[in-house]
Short mmCIF file of C-alpha atoms and ligand atoms in Angstrom, two decimals:
data_model
loop_
_atom_site.label_atom_id
_atom_site.label_comp_id
_atom_site.label_asym_id
_atom_site.label_seq_id
_atom_site.Cartn_x
_atom_site.Cartn_y
_atom_site.Cartn_z
CA MET L 242 0.00 0.00 0.00
CA ILE L 243 2.66 2.44 1.20
CA SER L 244 6.33 1.78 0.86
CA MET L 245 8.87 4.25 2.24
CA THR L 246 12.50 3.68 1.33
CA GLY L 247 15.49 5.57 2.71
CA VAL L 248 13.37 8.60 3.54
CA HIS L 249 15.13 11.67 4.91
CA ALA L 250 12.92 14.59 5.91
CA GLY L 251 13.04 17.44 8.38
CA TYR L 252 12.28 21.05 9.12
CA GLY L 253 15.26 23.12 8.15
CA GLY L 254 18.43 22.27 10.06
CA GLY L 255 18.92 18.52 10.47
CA ASP L 256 16.82 15.62 9.26
CA VAL L 257 14.20 14.22 11.59
CA LEU L 258 13.69 11.09 9.47
CA GLN L 259 17.11 9.57 8.88
CA GLY L 260 16.78 6.96 6.18
CA LEU L 261 13.42 5.56 7.25
CA ASP L 262 12.19 2.31 5.66
CA LEU L 263 8.57 1.36 6.26
CA GLU L 264 5.98 -0.90 4.61
CA ILE L 265 2.26 -0.48 5.30
CA ASP L 266 0.00 -3.41 4.45
CA PRO L 267 -3.34 -2.66 2.80
CA GLY L 268 -6.60 -3.30 4.63
CA ALA L 269 -5.05 -3.53 8.09
CA VAL L 270 -4.32 -1.31 11.08
CA THR L 271 -0.65 -0.44 11.59
CA CYS L 272 0.53 1.47 14.64
CA VAL L 273 3.78 3.41 14.95
CA VAL L 274 5.04 3.87 18.50
CA GLY L 275 8.19 5.40 19.93
CA PRO L 276 9.44 8.08 22.30
CA ASN L 277 8.40 11.70 22.04
CA GLY L 278 10.39 13.36 19.26
CA ALA L 279 11.19 10.07 17.47
CA GLY L 280 9.62 11.43 14.28
CA LYS L 281 6.24 9.67 14.32
CA SER L 282 4.22 12.72 13.30
CA THR L 283 6.84 13.52 10.70
CA VAL L 284 6.23 10.12 9.07
CA LEU L 285 2.55 10.98 8.69
CA ARG L 286 3.36 14.45 7.32
CA ALA L 287 5.72 12.92 4.76
CA ILE L 288 3.04 10.47 3.57
CA SER L 289 0.25 13.07 3.42
CA GLY L 290 2.42 15.51 1.48
CA GLN L 291 2.73 18.20 4.14
CA LEU L 292 6.48 17.69 4.22
CA ALA L 293 8.47 16.74 1.11
CA PRO L 294 11.28 14.23 1.74
CA ARG L 295 14.78 15.49 1.03
CA LEU L 296 15.88 12.03 -0.04
CA GLY L 297 14.30 8.63 -0.55
CA THR L 298 11.01 7.49 -2.07
CA ILE L 299 7.43 6.99 -0.95
CA ARG L 300 5.36 4.71 -3.15
CA TYR L 301 1.61 4.27 -2.93
CA GLY L 302 -0.24 1.72 -5.02
CA GLY L 303 2.77 1.41 -7.32
CA ARG L 304 3.25 5.17 -7.86
CA ASP L 305 5.85 7.57 -6.49
CA ILE L 306 4.05 10.10 -4.30
CA ASP L 307 6.89 11.84 -2.48
CA GLY L 308 6.75 15.59 -2.93
CA ARG L 309 3.13 15.58 -4.14
CA HIS L 310 0.77 18.29 -2.93
CA PRO L 311 -1.57 17.32 -0.02
CA ALA L 312 -4.71 18.04 -2.08
CA GLU L 313 -3.46 15.69 -4.80
CA LEU L 314 -2.93 12.97 -2.20
CA ILE L 315 -6.41 13.45 -0.76
CA LYS L 316 -7.75 12.93 -4.29
CA ALA L 317 -5.58 9.82 -4.52
CA GLY L 318 -7.23 8.52 -1.32
CA ILE L 319 -4.86 9.44 1.53
CA VAL L 320 -6.32 11.56 4.35
CA GLN L 321 -4.64 12.65 7.57
CA VAL L 322 -6.39 13.43 10.85
CA PRO L 323 -3.99 15.82 12.60
CA GLN L 324 -2.94 15.61 16.23
CA LYS L 325 -4.30 19.01 17.26
CA HIS L 326 -8.05 19.30 17.54
CA GLY L 327 -9.31 20.06 14.11
CA LEU L 328 -13.00 20.85 14.64
CA PHE L 329 -14.48 24.33 14.43
CA PRO L 330 -16.39 24.53 17.73
CA GLU L 331 -18.91 27.15 16.56
CA MET L 332 -19.82 25.29 13.38
CA THR L 333 -22.32 22.46 13.59
CA VAL L 334 -21.29 18.82 13.70
CA ALA L 335 -22.67 18.27 10.19
CA GLU L 336 -20.86 21.35 8.80
CA ASN L 337 -17.61 20.06 10.27
CA VAL L 338 -18.09 16.68 8.63
CA LEU L 339 -18.92 18.30 5.28
CA LEU L 340 -15.61 20.19 5.36
CA GLY L 341 -13.98 16.84 4.64
CA GLY L 342 -15.65 16.97 1.23
CA TYR L 343 -14.21 20.36 0.32
CA LEU L 344 -12.45 19.10 -2.81
CA ARG L 345 -15.83 18.04 -4.22
CA ARG L 346 -17.74 21.01 -2.81
CA ARG L 347 -19.68 21.60 -6.03
CA ASP L 348 -21.09 18.07 -5.99
CA ARG L 349 -23.86 18.68 -3.45
CA ALA L 350 -25.74 15.45 -4.11
CA TYR L 351 -22.62 13.38 -3.50
CA LEU L 352 -21.78 15.25 -0.28
CA GLN L 353 -25.31 14.83 1.09
CA LYS L 354 -25.23 11.14 0.25
CA ARG L 355 -21.90 10.73 2.04
CA LEU L 356 -23.13 12.70 5.07
CA ALA L 357 -26.22 10.48 5.31
CA HIS L 358 -24.05 7.37 5.05
CA LEU L 359 -21.69 8.60 7.78
CA ALA L 360 -24.62 9.54 10.03
CA GLU L 361 -25.74 5.93 9.77
CA ARG L 362 -22.29 4.64 10.63
CA PHE L 363 -21.65 7.12 13.44
CA PRO L 364 -24.96 7.74 15.26
CA ILE L 365 -23.61 10.87 16.99
CA ILE L 366 -23.59 12.65 13.62
CA GLY L 367 -27.24 11.91 13.02
CA GLU L 368 -28.27 12.69 16.58
CA ARG L 369 -26.22 15.85 17.19
CA GLY L 370 -25.63 16.98 13.59
CA ALA L 371 -27.31 20.39 14.04
CA GLU L 372 -25.49 21.24 17.29
CA PRO L 373 -22.25 23.21 17.57
CA ALA L 374 -19.31 20.79 17.57
CA GLY L 375 -18.06 22.53 20.73
CA ASN L 376 -20.91 20.87 22.67
CA LEU L 377 -19.47 17.38 22.17
CA SER L 378 -17.24 15.40 24.52
CA GLY L 379 -13.63 14.65 23.57
CA GLY L 380 -14.43 11.15 22.33
CA GLN L 381 -17.42 12.37 20.32
CA ARG L 382 -15.33 15.11 18.73
CA ARG L 383 -12.78 12.51 17.68
CA THR L 384 -15.58 10.51 16.05
CA VAL L 385 -16.59 13.61 14.07
CA GLU L 386 -12.96 14.12 12.99
CA PHE L 387 -12.89 10.53 11.73
CA ALA L 388 -16.18 10.98 9.86
CA ARG L 389 -14.82 14.14 8.25
CA ALA L 390 -11.76 12.19 7.10
CA LEU L 391 -14.03 9.55 5.54
CA MET L 392 -16.15 12.03 3.51
CA LEU L 393 -14.36 11.39 0.22
CA GLU L 394 -14.10 7.60 0.69
CA PRO L 395 -10.33 7.43 1.28
CA ALA L 396 -8.35 4.23 0.84
CA MET L 397 -6.03 5.16 3.68
CA VAL L 398 -6.47 7.20 6.86
CA LEU L 399 -3.56 8.52 8.93
CA LEU L 400 -4.35 9.17 12.61
CA ASP L 401 -1.94 11.18 14.76
CA GLU L 402 -2.34 10.30 18.45
CA PRO L 403 -6.09 9.59 18.40
CA SER L 404 -6.04 8.65 22.11
CA LEU L 405 -4.56 11.98 23.27
CA GLY L 406 -6.46 13.51 26.18
CA LEU L 407 -9.30 10.99 26.14
CA ASP L 408 -10.88 9.16 29.09
CA PRO L 409 -11.19 5.34 29.02
CA ARG L 410 -14.75 5.42 27.74
CA SER L 411 -13.80 7.66 24.84
CA LEU L 412 -10.90 5.35 24.06
CA GLY L 413 -13.51 2.66 23.52
CA LEU L 414 -15.27 4.90 21.00
CA VAL L 415 -12.02 5.54 19.16
CA GLU L 416 -11.28 1.82 19.05
CA GLN L 417 -14.73 1.11 17.60
CA SER L 418 -14.27 3.77 14.94
CA VAL L 419 -10.85 2.45 13.96
CA THR L 420 -11.98 -1.17 13.70
CA GLY L 421 -15.05 0.02 11.79
CA MET L 422 -12.84 1.80 9.25
CA ARG L 423 -10.68 -1.27 8.89
CA ASP L 424 -13.72 -3.52 8.42
CA SER L 425 -14.98 -1.24 5.65
CA GLY L 426 -11.68 -1.81 3.82
CA VAL L 427 -9.79 1.34 4.80
CA THR L 428 -6.08 1.00 5.55
CA VAL L 429 -5.33 2.71 8.85
CA LEU L 430 -1.97 4.06 10.00
CA ILE L 431 -1.92 5.24 13.61
CA VAL L 432 0.80 7.04 15.51
CA GLU L 433 0.49 6.65 19.28
CA GLN L 434 2.22 7.55 22.53
CA ASN L 435 -0.22 5.25 24.30
CA VAL L 436 1.62 2.06 23.35
CA ARG L 437 -0.88 -0.39 24.86
CA PHE L 438 -3.86 1.27 23.26
CA GLY L 439 -2.25 1.72 19.84
CA LEU L 440 -0.68 -1.71 19.51
CA GLY L 441 -3.80 -3.23 21.09
CA ILE L 442 -5.98 -2.19 18.14
CA ALA L 443 -3.34 -2.79 15.44
CA ALA L 444 -2.29 -5.92 13.57
CA HIS L 445 1.16 -4.56 12.72
CA GLY L 446 3.45 -2.58 15.00
CA VAL L 447 6.37 -0.35 14.19
CA VAL L 448 8.78 0.96 16.83
CA MET L 449 10.62 4.15 15.94
CA GLU L 450 13.60 5.77 17.54
CA SER L 451 15.51 8.86 16.37
CA GLY L 452 14.00 8.96 12.90
CA ARG L 453 14.48 5.29 12.08
CA VAL L 454 12.53 2.06 12.41
CA LEU L 455 13.90 0.06 15.31
CA ARG L 456 11.53 -2.87 14.81
CA ALA L 457 8.56 -3.85 12.63
CA ASP L 458 6.59 -6.89 13.76
CA ALA L 459 3.16 -8.21 14.70
CA ALA L 460 1.69 -5.70 17.16
CA GLN L 461 1.10 -8.46 19.72
CA ALA L 462 4.71 -9.65 19.48
CA ILE L 463 5.93 -6.16 20.35
CA LEU L 464 3.45 -5.89 23.22
CA ASP L 465 4.56 -9.28 24.60
CA ASP L 466 8.30 -8.58 24.37
CA PRO L 467 9.75 -7.73 27.81
CA GLU L 468 12.63 -5.86 26.17
CA MET L 469 10.14 -3.58 24.47
CA GLY L 470 8.42 -3.03 27.83
CA ALA L 471 11.75 -1.91 29.26
CA PHE L 472 12.35 0.32 26.22
CA PHE L 473 9.09 2.17 26.70
CA LEU L 474 9.31 2.37 30.48
CA GLY L 475 12.95 3.38 30.56
CA GLY L 476 12.87 5.64 27.52
CA ALA L 477 15.43 5.38 24.77
CA PRO L 478 18.59 3.48 25.87
N1 LIG D 529 7.27 22.21 12.48
C1 LIG D 529 8.45 21.87 13.02
N2 LIG D 529 9.52 22.69 12.93
C2 LIG D 529 10.71 22.35 13.48
N3 LIG D 529 10.94 21.19 14.14
C3 LIG D 529 9.91 20.34 14.26
C4 LIG D 529 8.62 20.63 13.72
N4 LIG D 529 7.80 19.60 14.01
C5 LIG D 529 8.55 18.70 14.69
N5 LIG D 529 9.81 19.14 14.85
C6 LIG D 529 10.91 18.44 15.51
O1 LIG D 529 11.10 17.18 14.87
C7 LIG D 529 11.36 16.16 15.81
C8 LIG D 529 10.37 15.02 15.60
O2 LIG D 529 9.06 15.52 15.77
P1 LIG D 529 7.77 14.64 15.59
O3 LIG D 529 7.76 13.98 14.27
O4 LIG D 529 6.63 15.54 15.91
O5 LIG D 529 7.97 13.52 16.72
P2 LIG D 529 6.89 12.59 17.45
O6 LIG D 529 5.60 12.72 16.73
O7 LIG D 529 7.48 11.22 17.40
O8 LIG D 529 6.83 13.09 18.87
C9 LIG D 529 11.27 16.79 17.18
O9 LIG D 529 12.58 17.04 17.62
C10 LIG D 529 10.53 18.08 16.94
O10 LIG D 529 10.95 19.08 17.83
MG1 LIG D 530 3.76 13.46 17.27
#
């Protein structure tokens, strides 16, 4: 689905990603974990086109996509849900979801059809659609962010720290949404600080450190490895 080879990328001075190699399987949930500052968010920005790699290649469905514009990648089916809260609190829930269809804003019939479909899949959108998004709880807002990402029927969704700041009940909602996306055929790439939560809902796990992949394995194998437990508890060796 996605294949990153020898990717170097950064923000000016040095490279954050230092020759990163990463394969993402289609139709599954993959979770990238690693210490703060390891470059997890940077991986997502490189894939979604917000940051062009300095070196290396990113291939998607057999095509080179590195350096492409984010809007082009959304059209190609890759959508990122950013880490910082992305809803407009004064706009309604439905208006926020519809923003995800901006690139097809002239196709009203299509957007209404998608909104109706998403309201069926995520009841909160049907029930609270006319309310300001600011009225919703953290977990509900996250659900709306996911629905917005799904407006244009992406093939792949990138989620940056979806568990951040959520209570245990909301984490359950996020898990349901993620497994629902996967079951509908969407490839999901998650970046998480909450290692147990992230690897717990993923099939594949990737451990990053200092801009490189330290290990790629079955998510459960990483969770079960005592050395990995020590790595996360003790920080980077
Ligand atoms: N917009 C930016 N400008 C400059 N440096 C950045 C920017 N975003 C991230 N960084 C730096 O890049 C490194 C990796 O960041 P990031 O990919 O956000 O890590 P992670 O998501 O794993 O915590 C950090 O040292 C961070 O300070
Ligand atoms: Mg991050």
